[in-house]
CSV table of C-alpha atoms and ligand atoms in Angstrom, one decimal:
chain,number,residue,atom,x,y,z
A,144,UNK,CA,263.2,31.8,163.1
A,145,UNK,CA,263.8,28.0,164.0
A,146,UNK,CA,260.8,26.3,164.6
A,147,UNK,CA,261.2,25.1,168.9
A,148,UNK,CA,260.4,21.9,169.7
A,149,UNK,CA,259.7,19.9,173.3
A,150,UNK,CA,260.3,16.1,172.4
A,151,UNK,CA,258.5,13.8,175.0
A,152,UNK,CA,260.2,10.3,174.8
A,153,UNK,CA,260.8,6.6,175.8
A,154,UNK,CA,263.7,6.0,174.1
A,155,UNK,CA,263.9,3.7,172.4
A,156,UNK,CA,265.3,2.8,169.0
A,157,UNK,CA,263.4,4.5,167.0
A,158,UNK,CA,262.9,7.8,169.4
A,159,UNK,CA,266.4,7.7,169.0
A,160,UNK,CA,266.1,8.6,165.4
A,161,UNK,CA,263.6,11.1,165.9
A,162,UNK,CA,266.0,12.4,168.8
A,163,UNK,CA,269.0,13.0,166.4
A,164,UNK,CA,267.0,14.3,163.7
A,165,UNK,CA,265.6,17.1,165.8
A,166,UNK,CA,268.7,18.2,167.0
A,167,UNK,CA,270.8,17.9,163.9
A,168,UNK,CA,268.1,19.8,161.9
A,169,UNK,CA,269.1,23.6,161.2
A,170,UNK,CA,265.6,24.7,160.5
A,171,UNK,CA,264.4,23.3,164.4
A,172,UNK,CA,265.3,24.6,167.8
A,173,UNK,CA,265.0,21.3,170.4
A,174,UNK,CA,264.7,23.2,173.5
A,175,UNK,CA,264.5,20.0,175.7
A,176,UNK,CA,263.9,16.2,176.3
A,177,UNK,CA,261.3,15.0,178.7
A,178,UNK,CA,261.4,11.4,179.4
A,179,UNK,CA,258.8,9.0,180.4
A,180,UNK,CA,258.1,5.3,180.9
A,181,UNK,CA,257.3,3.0,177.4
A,182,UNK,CA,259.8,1.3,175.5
A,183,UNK,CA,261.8,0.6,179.5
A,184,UNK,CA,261.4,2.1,182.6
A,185,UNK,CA,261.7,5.9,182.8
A,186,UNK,CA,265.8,5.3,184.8
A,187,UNK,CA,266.5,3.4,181.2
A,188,UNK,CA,264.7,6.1,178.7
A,189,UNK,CA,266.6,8.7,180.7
A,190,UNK,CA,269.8,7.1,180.4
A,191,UNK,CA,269.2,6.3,176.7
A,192,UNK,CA,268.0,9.7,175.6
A,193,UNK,CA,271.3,11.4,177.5
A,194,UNK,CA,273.3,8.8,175.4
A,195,UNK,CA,271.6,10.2,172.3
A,196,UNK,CA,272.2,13.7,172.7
A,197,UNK,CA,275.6,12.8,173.6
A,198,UNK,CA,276.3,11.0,170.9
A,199,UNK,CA,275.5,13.7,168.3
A,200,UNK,CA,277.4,16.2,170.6
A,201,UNK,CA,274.4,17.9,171.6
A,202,UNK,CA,274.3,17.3,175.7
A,203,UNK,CA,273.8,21.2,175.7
A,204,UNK,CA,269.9,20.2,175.4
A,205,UNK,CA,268.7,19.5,178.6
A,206,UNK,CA,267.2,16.0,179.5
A,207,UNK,CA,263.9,16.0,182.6
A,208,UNK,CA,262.9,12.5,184.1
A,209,UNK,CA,259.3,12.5,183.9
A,210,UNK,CA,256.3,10.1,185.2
A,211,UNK,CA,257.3,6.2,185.6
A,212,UNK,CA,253.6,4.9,185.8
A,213,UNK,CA,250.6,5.4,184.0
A,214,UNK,CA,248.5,8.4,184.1
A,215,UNK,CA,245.6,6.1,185.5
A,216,UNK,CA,246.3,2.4,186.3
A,217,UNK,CA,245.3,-0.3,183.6
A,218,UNK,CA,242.1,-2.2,184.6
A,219,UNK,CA,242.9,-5.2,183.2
A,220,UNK,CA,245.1,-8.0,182.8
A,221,UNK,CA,246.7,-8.8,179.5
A,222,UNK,CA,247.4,-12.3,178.8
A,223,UNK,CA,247.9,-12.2,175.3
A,224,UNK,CA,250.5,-9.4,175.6
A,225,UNK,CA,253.8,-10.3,173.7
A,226,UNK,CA,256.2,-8.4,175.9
A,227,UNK,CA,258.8,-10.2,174.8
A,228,UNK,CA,258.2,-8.4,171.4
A,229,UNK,CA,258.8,-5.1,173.1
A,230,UNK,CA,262.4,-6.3,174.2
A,231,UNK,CA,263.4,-7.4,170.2
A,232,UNK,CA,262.5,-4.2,168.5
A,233,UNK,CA,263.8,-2.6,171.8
A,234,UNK,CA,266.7,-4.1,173.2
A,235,UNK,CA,267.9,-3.7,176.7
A,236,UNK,CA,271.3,-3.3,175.4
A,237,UNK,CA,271.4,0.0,173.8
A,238,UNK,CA,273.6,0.4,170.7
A,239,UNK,CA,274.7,3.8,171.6
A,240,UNK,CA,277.0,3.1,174.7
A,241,UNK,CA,278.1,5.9,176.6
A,242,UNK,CA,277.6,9.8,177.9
A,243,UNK,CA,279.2,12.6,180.0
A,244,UNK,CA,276.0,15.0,180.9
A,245,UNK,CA,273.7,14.3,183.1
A,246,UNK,CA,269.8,14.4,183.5
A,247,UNK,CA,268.5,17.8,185.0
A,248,UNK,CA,267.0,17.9,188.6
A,249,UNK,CA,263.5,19.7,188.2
A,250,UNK,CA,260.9,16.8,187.1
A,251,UNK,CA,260.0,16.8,183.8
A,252,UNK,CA,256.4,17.7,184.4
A,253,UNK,CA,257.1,20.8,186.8
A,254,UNK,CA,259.7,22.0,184.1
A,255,UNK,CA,256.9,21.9,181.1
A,256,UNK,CA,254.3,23.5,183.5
A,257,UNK,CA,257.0,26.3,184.2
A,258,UNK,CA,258.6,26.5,180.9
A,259,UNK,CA,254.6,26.8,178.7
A,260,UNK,CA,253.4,28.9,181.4
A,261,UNK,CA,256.2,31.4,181.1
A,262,UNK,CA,256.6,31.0,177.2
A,263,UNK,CA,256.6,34.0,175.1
A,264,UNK,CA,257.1,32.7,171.9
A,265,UNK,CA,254.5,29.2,171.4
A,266,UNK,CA,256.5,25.9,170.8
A,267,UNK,CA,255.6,22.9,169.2
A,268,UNK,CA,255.1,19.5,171.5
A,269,UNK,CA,256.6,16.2,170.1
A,270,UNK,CA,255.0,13.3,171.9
A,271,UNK,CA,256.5,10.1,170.7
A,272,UNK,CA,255.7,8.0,174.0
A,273,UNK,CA,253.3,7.0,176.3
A,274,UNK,CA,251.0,10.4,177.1
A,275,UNK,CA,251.5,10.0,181.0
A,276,UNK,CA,253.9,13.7,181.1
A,277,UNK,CA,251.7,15.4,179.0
A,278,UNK,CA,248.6,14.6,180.7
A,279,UNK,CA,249.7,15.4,184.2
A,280,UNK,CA,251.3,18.6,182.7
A,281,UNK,CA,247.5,19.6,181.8
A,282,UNK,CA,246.0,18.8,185.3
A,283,UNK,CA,248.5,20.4,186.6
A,284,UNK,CA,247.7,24.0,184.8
A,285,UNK,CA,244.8,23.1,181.7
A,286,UNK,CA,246.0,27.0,180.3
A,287,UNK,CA,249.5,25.5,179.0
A,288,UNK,CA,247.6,24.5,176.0
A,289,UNK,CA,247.7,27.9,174.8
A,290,UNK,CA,251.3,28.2,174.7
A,291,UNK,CA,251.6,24.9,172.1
A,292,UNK,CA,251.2,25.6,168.3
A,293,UNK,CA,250.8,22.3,167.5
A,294,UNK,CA,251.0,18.8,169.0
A,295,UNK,CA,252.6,16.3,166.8
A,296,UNK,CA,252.6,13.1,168.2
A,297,UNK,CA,253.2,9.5,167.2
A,298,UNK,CA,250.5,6.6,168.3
A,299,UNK,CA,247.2,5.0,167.8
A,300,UNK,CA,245.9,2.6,164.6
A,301,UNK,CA,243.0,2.9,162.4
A,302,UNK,CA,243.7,-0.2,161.1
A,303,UNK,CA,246.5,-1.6,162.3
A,304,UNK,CA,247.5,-2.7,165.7
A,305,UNK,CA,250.8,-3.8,166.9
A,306,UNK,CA,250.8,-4.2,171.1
A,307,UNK,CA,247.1,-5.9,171.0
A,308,UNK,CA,245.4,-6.4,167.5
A,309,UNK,CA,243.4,-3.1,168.0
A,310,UNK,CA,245.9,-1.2,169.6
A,311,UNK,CA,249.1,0.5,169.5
A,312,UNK,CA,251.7,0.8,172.1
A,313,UNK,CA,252.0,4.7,172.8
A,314,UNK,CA,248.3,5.2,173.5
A,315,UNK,CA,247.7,1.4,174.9
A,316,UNK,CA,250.1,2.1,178.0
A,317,UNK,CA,248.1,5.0,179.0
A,318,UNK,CA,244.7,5.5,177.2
A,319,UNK,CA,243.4,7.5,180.1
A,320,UNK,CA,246.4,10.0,179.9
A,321,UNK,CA,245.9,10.1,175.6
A,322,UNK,CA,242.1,10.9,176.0
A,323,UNK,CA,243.3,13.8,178.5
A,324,UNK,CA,245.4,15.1,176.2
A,325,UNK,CA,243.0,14.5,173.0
A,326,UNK,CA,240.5,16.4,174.9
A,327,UNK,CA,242.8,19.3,176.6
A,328,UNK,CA,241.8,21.9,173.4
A,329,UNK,CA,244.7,22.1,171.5
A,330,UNK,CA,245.0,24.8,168.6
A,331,UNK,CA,245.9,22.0,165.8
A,332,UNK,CA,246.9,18.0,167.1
A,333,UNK,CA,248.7,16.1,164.7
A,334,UNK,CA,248.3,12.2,164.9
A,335,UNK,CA,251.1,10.1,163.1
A,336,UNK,CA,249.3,6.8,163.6
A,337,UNK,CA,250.8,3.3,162.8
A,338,UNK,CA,248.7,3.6,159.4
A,339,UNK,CA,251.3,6.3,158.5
A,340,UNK,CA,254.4,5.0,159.8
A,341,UNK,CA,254.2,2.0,158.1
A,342,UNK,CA,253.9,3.3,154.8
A,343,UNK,CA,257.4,5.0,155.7
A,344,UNK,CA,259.8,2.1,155.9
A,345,UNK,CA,262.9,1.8,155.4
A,346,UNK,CA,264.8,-0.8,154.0
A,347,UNK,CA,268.3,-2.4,154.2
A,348,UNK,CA,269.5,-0.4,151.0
A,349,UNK,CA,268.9,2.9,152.7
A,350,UNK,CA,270.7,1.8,156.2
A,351,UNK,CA,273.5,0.9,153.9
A,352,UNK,CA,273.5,4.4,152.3
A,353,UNK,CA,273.1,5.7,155.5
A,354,UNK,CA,276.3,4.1,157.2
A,355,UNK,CA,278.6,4.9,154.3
A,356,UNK,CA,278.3,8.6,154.8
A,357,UNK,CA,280.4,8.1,158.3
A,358,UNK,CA,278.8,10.8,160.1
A,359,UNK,CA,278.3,10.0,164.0
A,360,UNK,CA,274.5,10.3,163.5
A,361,UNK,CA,274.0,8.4,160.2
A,362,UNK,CA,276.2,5.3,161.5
A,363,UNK,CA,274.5,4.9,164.4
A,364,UNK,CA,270.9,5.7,163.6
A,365,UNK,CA,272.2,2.6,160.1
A,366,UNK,CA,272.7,0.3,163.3
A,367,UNK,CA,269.8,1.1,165.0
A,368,UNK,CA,267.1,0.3,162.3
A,369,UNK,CA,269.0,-2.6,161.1
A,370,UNK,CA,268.7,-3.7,164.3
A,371,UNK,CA,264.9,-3.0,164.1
A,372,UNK,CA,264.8,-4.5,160.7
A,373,UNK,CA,265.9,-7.7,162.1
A,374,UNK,CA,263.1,-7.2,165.1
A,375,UNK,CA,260.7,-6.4,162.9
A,376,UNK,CA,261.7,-9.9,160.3
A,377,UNK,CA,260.9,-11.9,163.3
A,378,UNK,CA,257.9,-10.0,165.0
A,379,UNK,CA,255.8,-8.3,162.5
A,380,UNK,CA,256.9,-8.4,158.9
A,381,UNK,CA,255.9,-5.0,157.1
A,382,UNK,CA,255.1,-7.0,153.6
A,383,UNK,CA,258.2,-6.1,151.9
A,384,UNK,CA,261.4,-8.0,152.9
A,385,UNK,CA,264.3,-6.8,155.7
A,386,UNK,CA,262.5,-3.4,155.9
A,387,UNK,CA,261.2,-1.6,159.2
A,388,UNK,CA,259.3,1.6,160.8
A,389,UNK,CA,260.8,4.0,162.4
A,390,UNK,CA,257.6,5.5,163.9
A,391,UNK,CA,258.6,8.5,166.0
A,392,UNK,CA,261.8,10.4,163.6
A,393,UNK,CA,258.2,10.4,161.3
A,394,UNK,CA,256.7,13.6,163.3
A,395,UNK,CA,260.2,14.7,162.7
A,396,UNK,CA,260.3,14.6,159.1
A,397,UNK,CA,256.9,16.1,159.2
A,398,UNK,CA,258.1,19.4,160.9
A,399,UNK,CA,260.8,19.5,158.5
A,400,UNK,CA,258.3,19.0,155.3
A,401,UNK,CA,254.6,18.0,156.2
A,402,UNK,CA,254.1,16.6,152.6
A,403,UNK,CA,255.4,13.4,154.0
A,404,UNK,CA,252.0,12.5,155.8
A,405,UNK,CA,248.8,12.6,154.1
A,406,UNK,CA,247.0,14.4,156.7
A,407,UNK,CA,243.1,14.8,157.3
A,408,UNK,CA,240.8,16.0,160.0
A,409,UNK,CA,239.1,13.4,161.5
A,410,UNK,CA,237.1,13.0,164.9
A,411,UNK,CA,239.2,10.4,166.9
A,412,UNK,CA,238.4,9.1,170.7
A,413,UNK,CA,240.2,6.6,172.8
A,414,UNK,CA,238.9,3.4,174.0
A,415,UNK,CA,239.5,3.3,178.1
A,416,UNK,CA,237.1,0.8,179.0
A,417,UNK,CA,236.3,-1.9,176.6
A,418,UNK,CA,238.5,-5.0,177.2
A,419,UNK,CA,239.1,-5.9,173.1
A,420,UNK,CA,239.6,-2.7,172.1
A,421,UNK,CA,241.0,-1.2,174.7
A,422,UNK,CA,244.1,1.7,174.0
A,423,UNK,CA,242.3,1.6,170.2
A,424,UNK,CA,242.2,5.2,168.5
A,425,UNK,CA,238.8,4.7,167.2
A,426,UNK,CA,238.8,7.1,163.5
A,427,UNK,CA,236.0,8.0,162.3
A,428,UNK,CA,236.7,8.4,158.6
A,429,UNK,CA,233.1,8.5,157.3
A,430,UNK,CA,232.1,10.9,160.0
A,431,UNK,CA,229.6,8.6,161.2
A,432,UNK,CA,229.5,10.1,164.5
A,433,UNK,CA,228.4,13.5,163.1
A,434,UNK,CA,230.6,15.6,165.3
A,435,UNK,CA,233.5,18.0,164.6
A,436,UNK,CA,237.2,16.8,163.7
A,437,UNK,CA,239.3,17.0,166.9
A,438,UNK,CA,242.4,16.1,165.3
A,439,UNK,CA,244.5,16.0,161.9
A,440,UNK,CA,244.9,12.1,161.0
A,441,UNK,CA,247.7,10.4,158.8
A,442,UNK,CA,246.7,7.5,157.1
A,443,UNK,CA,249.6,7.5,154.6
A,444,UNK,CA,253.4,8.5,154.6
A,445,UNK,CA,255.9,9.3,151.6
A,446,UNK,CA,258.5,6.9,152.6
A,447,UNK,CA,260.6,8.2,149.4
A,448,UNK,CA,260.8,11.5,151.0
A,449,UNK,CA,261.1,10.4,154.6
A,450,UNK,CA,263.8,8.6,153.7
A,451,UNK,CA,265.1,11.9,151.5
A,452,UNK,CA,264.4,13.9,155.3
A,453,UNK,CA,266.0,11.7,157.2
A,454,UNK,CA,269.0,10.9,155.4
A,455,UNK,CA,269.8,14.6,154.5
A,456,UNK,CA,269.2,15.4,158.3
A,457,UNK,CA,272.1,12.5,159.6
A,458,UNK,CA,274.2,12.9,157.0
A,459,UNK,CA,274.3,16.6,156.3
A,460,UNK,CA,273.2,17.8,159.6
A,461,UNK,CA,270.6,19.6,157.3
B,692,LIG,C1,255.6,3.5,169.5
B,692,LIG,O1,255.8,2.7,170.6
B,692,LIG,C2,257.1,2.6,171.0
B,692,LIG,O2,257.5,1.3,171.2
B,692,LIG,C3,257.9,3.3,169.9
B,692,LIG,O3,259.0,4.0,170.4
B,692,LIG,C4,256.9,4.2,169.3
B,692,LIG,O4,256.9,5.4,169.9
B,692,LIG,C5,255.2,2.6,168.3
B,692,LIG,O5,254.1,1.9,168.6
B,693,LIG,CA1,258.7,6.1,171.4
């Protein structure tokens, strides 16, 4: 049976990757979209996830607004925030341009309370955005942990940082909300850090590939990371010329073959308080805490096969 998956997104250019490759994928069954402030404003993520699902001719998953503000408000103020960097590797103007369905009326946090607490068979939870939904889904009803078989989701450094130097922009927008759902007592909680996602880049080569197939999904998502590419060029070079993350479609690959990561337990906690550091997944790799893993780590990626995953899943549908 099809794995099912719940994707929790901002989209976003590259949830929009991670969107198509979850519902082109044979071998996974994505049972809905829940969307959440981030990359834009949750009207905008809304609007682009429906254009997404559209686009691959899936609007028969269903699409829930979630949470437009953070979990807990943000006790400082950010000076040195580049939020102009946000708007390159995002742009307001969305390559994918139009849709016919339309967003579903239950919120999206009532509808993952109702939908875990009824669940007879567990599903896996794809966070690729700020934790806000997720974390209000918990203090709504803490038992909807037990219906998840693993949480996959994409944020946090250990040594990298992209939205402050020690911080990255998934757990940054809502550290309170992340350290809700780091301590909620998940069965197994996969994190796909920025240490992992920039191993798997991909380059202007592989867009190229990617476009001359002429399916739907591989055109667009070519577009999409070129677009990033050149964001990325301008913003934060990777270390090897016109290539780019795709951070989120990473969890994705992962589900479809998890010897893309190189995955470790390690104990991880979230800084809420310190001004510096603050949003920073703290790591601690030589277990100098002394206390029990809480979570499975990637510090590395296969960007070969990601690319292999990816490619096979927009071309292919497979
Ligand atoms: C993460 O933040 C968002 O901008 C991206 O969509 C990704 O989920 C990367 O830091
Ligand atoms: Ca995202």
């Amino acid at each position: 049976m099809n794995r099912r998956l719940i994707l929790d997104v901002d989209t976003g250019t590259d949830d929009a990757i991670a969107i198509m490759m979850a519902g082109l994928s044979p071998d996974l069954d994505l049972i809905a979209c829940t969307t959440v402030w981030g990359n834009h404003d949750v009207d905008t993520t809304t609007e682009n996830t429906l254009r997404v699902l559209d686009h691959i001719d899936h609007s028969d998953v269903p699409v829930y607004r979630g949470l437009g503000k953070p979990y807990a408000p943000i006790p400082f103020l950010f000076p040195d925030y580049a939020d102009s960097d946000r708007t390159i590797v995002h742009p307001h103007d969305f390559p994918i341009a139009s849709r016919t369905s339309d967003v579903r009326a239950t919120p999206a946090v009532e509808w993952l309370v109702e939908t875990l607490r009824a669940a007879t068979e567990r599903v896996t939870l794809v966070p690729v955005a700020p934790l806000t939904n997720i974390a209000a889904a918990i203090t709504l009803d803490p038992r909807i942990v037990d219906a998840v078989d693993e949480v996959v989701l994409m944020g946090g450094a250990h040594a990298l940082g992209n939205v402050t130097p020690a911080a990255e922009a998934n757990i940054w927008h809502d550290p309170v909300a992340a350290d809700v759902v780091f301590q909620a007592g998940f069965e197994r909680l996969v994190l796909v850090p920025l240490d992992a996602t920039h191993e798997a880049i991909v380059s202007l080569d592989q867009t190229r590939a990617l476009r001359a197939t002429g399916t739907p999904a591989a055109v667009a998502a070519a577009a999409i990371i070129e677009q990033r590419i050149t964001g990325y060029n301008e913003i934060l070079p990777t270390g090897a010329a016109d290539t780019a993350p795709v951070h989120d479609a990473l969890c994705i690959a992962y589900l479809l073959d998890p010897a893309v990561l190189d995955v470790a337990p390690y104990r991880v906690q979230i800084d809420t308080v310190s001004p510096l550091s603050f949003g920073k997944t703290i790591v601690d790799v030589d277990n100098r805490a002394r206390s029990a893993a809480n979570c499975h780590v990637a510090l590395g990626a296969d960007a070969t096969l990601f690319n292999d995953l990816m490619f096979r899943t927009l071309s292919e549908g497979r």
